[in-house]
Coordinates of C-alpha atoms and ligand atoms in Angstrom, one line a residue:
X1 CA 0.7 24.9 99.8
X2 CA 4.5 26.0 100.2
X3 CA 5.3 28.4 97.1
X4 CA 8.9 28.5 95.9
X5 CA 8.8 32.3 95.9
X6 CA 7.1 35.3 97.1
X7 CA 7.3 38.9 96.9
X8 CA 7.0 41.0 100.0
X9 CA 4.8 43.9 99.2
X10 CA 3.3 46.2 101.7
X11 CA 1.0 49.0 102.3
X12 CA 4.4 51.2 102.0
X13 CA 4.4 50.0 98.6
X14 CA 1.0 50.5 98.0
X15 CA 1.1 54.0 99.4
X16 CA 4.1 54.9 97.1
X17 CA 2.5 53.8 93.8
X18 CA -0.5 55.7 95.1
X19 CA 1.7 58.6 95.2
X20 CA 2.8 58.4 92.1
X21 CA -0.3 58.1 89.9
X22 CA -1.9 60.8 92.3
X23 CA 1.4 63.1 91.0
X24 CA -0.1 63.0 87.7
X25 CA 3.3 61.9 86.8
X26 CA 3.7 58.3 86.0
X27 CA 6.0 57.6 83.5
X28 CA 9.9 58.3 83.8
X29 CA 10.2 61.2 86.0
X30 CA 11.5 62.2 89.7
X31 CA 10.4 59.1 91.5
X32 CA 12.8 56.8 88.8
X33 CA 15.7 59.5 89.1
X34 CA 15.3 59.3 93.2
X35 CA 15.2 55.2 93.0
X36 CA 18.5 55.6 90.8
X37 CA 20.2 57.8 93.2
X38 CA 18.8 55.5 96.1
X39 CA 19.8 51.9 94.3
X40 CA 23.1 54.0 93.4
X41 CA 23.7 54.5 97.1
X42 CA 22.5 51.2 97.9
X43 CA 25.4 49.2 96.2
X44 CA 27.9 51.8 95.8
X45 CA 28.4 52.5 92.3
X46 CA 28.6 56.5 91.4
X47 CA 25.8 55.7 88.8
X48 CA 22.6 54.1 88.0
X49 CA 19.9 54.0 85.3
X50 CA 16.8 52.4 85.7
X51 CA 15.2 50.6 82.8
X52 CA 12.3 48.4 82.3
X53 CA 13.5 44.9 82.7
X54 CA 17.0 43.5 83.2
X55 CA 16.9 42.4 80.0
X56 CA 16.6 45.6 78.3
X57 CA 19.4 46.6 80.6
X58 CA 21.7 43.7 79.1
X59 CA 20.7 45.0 75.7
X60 CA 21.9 48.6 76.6
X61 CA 25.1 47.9 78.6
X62 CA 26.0 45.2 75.5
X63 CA 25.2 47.9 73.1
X64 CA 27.3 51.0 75.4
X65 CA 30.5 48.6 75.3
X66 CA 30.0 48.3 71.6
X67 CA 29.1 44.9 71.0
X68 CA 27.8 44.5 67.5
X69 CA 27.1 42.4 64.2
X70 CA 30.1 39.8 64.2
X71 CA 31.2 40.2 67.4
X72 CA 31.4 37.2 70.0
X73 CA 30.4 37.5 73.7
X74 CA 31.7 34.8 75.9
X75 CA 29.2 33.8 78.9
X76 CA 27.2 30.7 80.1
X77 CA 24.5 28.5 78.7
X78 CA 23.5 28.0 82.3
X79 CA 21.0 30.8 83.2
X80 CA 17.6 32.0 82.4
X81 CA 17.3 32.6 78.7
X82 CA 17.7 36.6 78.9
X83 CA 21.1 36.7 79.2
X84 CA 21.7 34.6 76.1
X85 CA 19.2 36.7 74.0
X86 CA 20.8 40.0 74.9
X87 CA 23.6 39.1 73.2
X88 CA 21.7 38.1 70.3
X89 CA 19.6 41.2 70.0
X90 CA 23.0 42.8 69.0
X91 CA 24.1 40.6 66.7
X92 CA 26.6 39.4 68.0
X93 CA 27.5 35.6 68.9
X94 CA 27.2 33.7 72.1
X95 CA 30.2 31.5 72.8
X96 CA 29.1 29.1 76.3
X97 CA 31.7 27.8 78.4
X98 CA 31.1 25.7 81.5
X99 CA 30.1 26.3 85.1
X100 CA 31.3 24.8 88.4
X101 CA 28.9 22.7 89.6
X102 CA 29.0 23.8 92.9
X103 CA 28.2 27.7 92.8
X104 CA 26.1 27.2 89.5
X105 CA 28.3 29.9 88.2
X106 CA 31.0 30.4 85.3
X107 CA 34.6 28.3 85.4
X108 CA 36.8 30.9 85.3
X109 CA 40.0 28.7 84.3
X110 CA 37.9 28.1 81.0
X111 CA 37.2 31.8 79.6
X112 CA 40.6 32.5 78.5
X113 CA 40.4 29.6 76.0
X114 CA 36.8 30.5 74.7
X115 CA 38.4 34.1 73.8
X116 CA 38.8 34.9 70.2
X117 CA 40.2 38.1 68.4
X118 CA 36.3 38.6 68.2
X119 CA 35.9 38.1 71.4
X120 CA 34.0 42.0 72.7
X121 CA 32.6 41.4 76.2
X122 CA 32.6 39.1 78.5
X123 CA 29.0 38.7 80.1
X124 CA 29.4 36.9 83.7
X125 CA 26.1 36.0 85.6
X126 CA 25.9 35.7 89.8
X127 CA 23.8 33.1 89.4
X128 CA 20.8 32.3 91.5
X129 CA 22.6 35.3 93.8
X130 CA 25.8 33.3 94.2
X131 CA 28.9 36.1 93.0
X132 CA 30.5 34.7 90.9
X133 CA 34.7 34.7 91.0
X134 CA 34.9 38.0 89.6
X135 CA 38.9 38.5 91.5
X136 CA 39.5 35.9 89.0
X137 CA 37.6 37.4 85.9
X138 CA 38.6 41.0 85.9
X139 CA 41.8 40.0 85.5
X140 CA 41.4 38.4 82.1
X141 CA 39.5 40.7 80.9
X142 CA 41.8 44.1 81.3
X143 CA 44.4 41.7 80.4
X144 CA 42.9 41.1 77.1
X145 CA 41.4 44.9 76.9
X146 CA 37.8 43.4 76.3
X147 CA 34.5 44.8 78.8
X148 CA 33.2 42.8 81.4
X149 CA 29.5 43.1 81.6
X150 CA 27.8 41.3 85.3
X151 CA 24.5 40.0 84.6
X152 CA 23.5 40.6 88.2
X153 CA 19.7 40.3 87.6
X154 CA 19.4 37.8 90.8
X155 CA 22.2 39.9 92.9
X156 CA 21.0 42.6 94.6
X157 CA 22.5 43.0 97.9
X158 CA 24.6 40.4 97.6
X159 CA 28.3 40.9 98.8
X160 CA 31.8 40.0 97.4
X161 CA 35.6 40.1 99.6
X162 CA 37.1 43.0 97.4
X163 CA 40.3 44.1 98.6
X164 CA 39.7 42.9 101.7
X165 CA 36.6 44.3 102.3
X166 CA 33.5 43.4 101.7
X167 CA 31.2 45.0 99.2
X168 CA 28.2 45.1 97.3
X169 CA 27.6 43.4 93.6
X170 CA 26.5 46.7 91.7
X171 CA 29.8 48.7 92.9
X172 CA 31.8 48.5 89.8
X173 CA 34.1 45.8 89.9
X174 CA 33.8 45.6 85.9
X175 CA 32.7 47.7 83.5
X176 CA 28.5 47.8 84.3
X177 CA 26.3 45.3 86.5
X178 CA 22.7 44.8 85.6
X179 CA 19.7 43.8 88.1
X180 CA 16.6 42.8 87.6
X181 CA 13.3 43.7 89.9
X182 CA 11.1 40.9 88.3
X183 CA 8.9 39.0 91.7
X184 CA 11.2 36.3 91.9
X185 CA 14.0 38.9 92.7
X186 CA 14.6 40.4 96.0
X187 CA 13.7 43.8 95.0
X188 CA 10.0 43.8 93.2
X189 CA 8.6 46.7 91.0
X190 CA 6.3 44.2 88.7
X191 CA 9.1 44.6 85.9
X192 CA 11.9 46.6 85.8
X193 CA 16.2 46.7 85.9
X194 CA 19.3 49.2 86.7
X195 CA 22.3 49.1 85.3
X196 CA 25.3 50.4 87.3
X197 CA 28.6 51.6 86.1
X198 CA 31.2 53.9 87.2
X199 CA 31.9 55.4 83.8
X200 CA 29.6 58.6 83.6
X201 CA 29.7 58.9 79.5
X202 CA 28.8 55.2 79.2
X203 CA 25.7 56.2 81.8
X204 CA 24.5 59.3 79.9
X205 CA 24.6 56.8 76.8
X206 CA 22.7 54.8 79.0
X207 CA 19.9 57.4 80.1
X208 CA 20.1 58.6 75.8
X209 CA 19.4 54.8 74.8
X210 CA 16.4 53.8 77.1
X211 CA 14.7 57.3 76.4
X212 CA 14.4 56.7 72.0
X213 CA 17.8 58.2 71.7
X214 CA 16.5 61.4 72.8
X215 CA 19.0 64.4 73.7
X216 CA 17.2 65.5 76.8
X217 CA 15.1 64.0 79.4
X218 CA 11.8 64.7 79.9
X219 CA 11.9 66.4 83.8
X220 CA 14.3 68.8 82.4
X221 CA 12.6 70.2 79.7
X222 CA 9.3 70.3 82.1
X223 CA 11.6 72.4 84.5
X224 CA 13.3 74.9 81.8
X225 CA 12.2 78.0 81.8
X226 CA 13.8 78.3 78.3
X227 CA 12.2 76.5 75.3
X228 CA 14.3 73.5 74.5
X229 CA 14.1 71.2 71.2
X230 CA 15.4 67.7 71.6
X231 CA 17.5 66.0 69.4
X232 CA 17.9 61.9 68.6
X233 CA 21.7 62.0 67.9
X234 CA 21.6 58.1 68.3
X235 CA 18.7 54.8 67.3
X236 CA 17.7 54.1 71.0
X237 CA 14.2 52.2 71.9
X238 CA 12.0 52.7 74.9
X239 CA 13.3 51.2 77.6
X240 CA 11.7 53.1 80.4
X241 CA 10.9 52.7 83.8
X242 CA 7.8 54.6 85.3
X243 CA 7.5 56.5 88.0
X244 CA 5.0 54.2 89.4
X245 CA 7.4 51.1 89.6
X246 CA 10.1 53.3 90.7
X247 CA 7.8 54.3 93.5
X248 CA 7.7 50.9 93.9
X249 CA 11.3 50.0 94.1
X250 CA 12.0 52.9 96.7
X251 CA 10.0 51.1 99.2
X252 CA 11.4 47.8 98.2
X253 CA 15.1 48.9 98.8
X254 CA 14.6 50.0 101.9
X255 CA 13.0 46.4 103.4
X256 CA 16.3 45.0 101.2
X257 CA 18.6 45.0 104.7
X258 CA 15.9 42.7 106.2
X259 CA 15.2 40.8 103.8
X260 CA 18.9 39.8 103.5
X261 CA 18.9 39.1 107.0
X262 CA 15.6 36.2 106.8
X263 CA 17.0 35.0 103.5
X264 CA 20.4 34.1 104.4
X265 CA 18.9 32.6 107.9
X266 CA 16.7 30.5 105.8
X267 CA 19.9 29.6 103.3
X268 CA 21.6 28.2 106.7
X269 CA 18.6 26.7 108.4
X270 CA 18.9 24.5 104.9
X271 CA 22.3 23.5 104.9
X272 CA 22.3 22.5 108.4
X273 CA 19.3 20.6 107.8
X274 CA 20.2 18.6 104.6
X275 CA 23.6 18.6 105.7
X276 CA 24.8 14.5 105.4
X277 CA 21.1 13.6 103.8
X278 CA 22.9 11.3 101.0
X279 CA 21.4 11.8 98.1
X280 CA 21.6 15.6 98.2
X281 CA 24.7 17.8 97.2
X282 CA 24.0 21.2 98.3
X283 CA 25.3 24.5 97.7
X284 CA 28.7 26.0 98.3
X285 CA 29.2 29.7 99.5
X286 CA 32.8 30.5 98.6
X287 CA 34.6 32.2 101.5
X288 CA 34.9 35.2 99.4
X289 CA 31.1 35.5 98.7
X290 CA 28.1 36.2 100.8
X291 CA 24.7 34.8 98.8
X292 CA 21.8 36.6 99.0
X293 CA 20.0 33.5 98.3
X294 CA 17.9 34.4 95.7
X295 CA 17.4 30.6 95.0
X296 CA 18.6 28.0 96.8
X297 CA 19.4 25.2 94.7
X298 CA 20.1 22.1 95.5
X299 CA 21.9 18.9 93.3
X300 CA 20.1 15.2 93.4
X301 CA 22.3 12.4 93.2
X302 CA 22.7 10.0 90.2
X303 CA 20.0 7.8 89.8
X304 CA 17.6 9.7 91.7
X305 CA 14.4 11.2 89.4
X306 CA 14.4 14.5 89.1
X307 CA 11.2 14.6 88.7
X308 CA 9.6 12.0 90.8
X309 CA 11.1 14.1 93.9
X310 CA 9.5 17.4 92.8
X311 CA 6.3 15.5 92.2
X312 CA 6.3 14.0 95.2
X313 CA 7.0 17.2 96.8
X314 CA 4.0 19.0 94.8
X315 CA 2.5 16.1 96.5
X316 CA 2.8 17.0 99.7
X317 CA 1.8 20.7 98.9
X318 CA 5.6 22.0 98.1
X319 CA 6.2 23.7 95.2
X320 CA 9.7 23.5 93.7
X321 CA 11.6 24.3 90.6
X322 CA 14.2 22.4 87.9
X323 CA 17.3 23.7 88.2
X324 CA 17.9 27.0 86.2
X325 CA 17.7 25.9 82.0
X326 CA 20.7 26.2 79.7
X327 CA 19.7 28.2 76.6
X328 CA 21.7 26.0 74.5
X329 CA 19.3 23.2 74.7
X330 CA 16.1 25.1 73.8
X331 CA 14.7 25.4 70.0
X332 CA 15.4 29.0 69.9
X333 CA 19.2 28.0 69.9
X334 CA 20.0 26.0 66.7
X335 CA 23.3 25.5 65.2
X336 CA 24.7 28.7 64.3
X337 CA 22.8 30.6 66.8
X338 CA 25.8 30.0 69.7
X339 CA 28.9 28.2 70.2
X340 CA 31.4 26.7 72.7
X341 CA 34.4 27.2 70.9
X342 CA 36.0 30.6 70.1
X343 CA 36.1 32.2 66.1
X344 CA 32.8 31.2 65.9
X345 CA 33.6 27.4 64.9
X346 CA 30.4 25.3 65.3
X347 CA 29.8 23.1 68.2
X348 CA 30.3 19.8 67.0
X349 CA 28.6 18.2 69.6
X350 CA 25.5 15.2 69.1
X351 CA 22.1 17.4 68.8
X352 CA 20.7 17.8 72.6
X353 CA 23.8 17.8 74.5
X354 CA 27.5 19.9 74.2
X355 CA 30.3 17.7 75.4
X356 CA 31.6 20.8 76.6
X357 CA 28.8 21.9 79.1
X358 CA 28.7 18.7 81.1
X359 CA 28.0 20.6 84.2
X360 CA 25.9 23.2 82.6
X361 CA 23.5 20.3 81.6
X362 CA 23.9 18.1 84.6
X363 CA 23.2 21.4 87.2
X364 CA 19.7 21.9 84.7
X365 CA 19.0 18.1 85.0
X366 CA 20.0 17.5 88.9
X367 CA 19.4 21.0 90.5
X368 CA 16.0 21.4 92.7
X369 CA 15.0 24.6 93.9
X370 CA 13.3 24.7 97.1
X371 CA 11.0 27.4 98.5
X372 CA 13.1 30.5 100.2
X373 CA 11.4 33.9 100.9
X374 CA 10.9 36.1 103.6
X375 CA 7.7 35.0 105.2
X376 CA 8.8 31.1 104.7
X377 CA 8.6 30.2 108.7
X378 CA 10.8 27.8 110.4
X379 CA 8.3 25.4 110.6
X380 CA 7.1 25.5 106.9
X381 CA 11.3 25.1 106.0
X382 CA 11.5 22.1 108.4
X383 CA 8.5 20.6 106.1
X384 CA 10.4 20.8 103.3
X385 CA 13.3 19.4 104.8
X386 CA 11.7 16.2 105.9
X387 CA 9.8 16.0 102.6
X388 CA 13.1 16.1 100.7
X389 CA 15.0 13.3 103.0
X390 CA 12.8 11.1 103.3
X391 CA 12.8 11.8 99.0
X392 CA 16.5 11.5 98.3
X393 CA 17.8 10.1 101.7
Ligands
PLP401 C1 15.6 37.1 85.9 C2 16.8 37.1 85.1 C3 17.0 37.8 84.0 C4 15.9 38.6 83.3 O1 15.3 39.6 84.2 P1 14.1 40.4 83.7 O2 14.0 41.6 84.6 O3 12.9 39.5 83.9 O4 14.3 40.8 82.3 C5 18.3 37.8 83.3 N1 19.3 37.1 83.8 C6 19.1 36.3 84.9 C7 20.3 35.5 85.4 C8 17.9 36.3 85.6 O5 17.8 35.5 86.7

């Protein structure tokens, strides 16, 4: 059996949890403050906090620009569920605008008409690892004096042309990027998230926030030699990492490099070998963006089954996935929850479908996400390649 995803874990891993609990530390301590300073260093961004999923670390960077009751976030539909639900944790109002069908990621020529004088953050996702056109959204948003949050939870160590040079999602482009280190990410600490920013009083909001609001952090009153009473000057909720996943992560970060190297390999091993396989639209890498292939997703063609090609490939032991959901679609998202038009007007679209996320529904309904991870061998790929011409060709 092919999986679609793996983790690579190793005894270095192993070893460094071990460390950990041995420490007799293992909550949020030194190992978490080194894997901040090391992800920090990693994507060059002069901060980092590490919290416990990405999604918490969408709920905090939402919550440091101020987004709040009333307030509208534009974004997409088209991504996992979290980034949806972060908005609504604060209150505030998802407004969805369309993708491009080829990167999976937002249309930038449609966020200037989804803004509103609600309008608080913008919250743009590099989907599936792909940047999105961020040379293209920054603009709008200084324009317009509103934050631009990355949900970068698929992104780590994946590169954008900045300038004319090429650099790291994480650096701050916006305002604050936020990664995930679930398994089916490149970096894997069992759960956990960082949010980057360059703005150090929106990062010691950060570290406040994820620690109950608390005034100091634990390692430094363990280290005073002076008594110290804390203080909860704001509501903040435990968001913590632990020193045991950070242990974790350190290990992880380093393999990153590698890992990079196999997974973008793998990414061109597919497009050269469903290149011109009719039935199959595949990918597209602007020439400003270097993937770091989280997923690679593919698009069927009309009037090809979905799901008779994934079952047919489960049939011939390869495992696959649909094409990443659009929250709008799902029960936890009735009318009133979101909207595609700015001031909060109601979609007035037929129930199950938005006339004005064509592509987000038709990349959910037509996208096939084939197996890509580092110990995926050449051979095992050129199964799956077979397996889906001989499917769609
Ligand atoms: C995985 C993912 C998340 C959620 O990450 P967790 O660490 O599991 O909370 C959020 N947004 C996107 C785009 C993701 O792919």
């Amino acid at each position: 059996m092919i999986p679609v995803a793996k983790p690579l874990i190793g005894d270095e891993e192993v070893d460094a949890a071990a460390r950990a609990i041995r420490s007799g530390w293992i909550t949020q301590g030194p190992e978490v403050a080194a894997f901040e300073r090391e992800f920090a260093a990693f994507v060059g961004a002069p901060h980092a906090c590490a919290v416990s999923s990405a999604t918490t670390a969408l709920h905090l960077a939402l919550l440091a620009v101020g987004v709040g009751p009333g307030d509208e976030v534009v974004t997409v539909s088209h991504s996992f569920i979290a980034t949806a639900n972060a908005v609504r944790y604060c209150g505030a109002l998802p407004v969805f605008v369309d993708i491009e069908p080829g990167t999976f990621n937002i249309d930038p020529t449609l966020i200037e008409r989804a803004l509103s004088a609600r309008t608080r953050a913008i919250l743009c996702v590099h989907q599936m690892g792909m940047p999105c056109d961020l040379a293209a959204i920054v603009p709008i948003a200084r324009r317009r004096g509103i934050a631009l949050i990355e949900d970068a939870a698929c992104a780590a160590g994946s590169e954008i042309l900045w300038d004319g040079r090429w650099e790291r999602i994480g650096r701050p482009h916006s305002d604050i990027a936020c990664f995930s280190f679930h398994p089916r990410k490149l970096v894997a600490t069992g759960d956990g998230g960082m949010i980057t920013t360059a703005r150090a009083e929106w990062d010691a909001h950060l570290h406040r926030l994820r620690h109950h609001g608390m005034s100091v952090a634990d390692t430094t009153r363990h280290a005073s030699s002076q008594v110290i009473f804390e203080s909860y000057p704001v509501l903040g909720f435990n968001y913590r990492m632990t020193d045991i996943q950070a242990a974790v992560g350190r290990e992880q970060v380093k393999r990153l490099p590698m890992v990079l190297d196999r997974r973008r390999e793998l990414a061109q091993r597919y497009l050269k070998g469903l290149a011109n396989v009719r039935g199959v639209r595949l990918p597209v890498e602007p020439v400003w963006a270097r993937s770091n292939w989280q997923s690679f997703c593919v698009r069927i063609a009309d009037g090809i089954d979905q799901r008779a090609v994934m079952q047919r490939l489960l049939d011939e032991g390869i495992s696959t996935r649909r094409g990443v959901m659009c929250a709008h679609l799902e029960a936890s998202y009735p009318a009133g929850t979101w909207t595609c038009r700015p001031q909060g007007r109601k979609c007035d679209c037929a129930p199950g479908g938005c006339q004005r996320l064509v592509e987000s529904e038709r990349a959910q309904d037509r996208g096939i996400i084939l197996p890509l991870f580092h110990q995926l061998t050449n051979a095992d790929q050129d199964r799956v390649i077979a397996a889906l011409r001989s499917a769609c060709g």
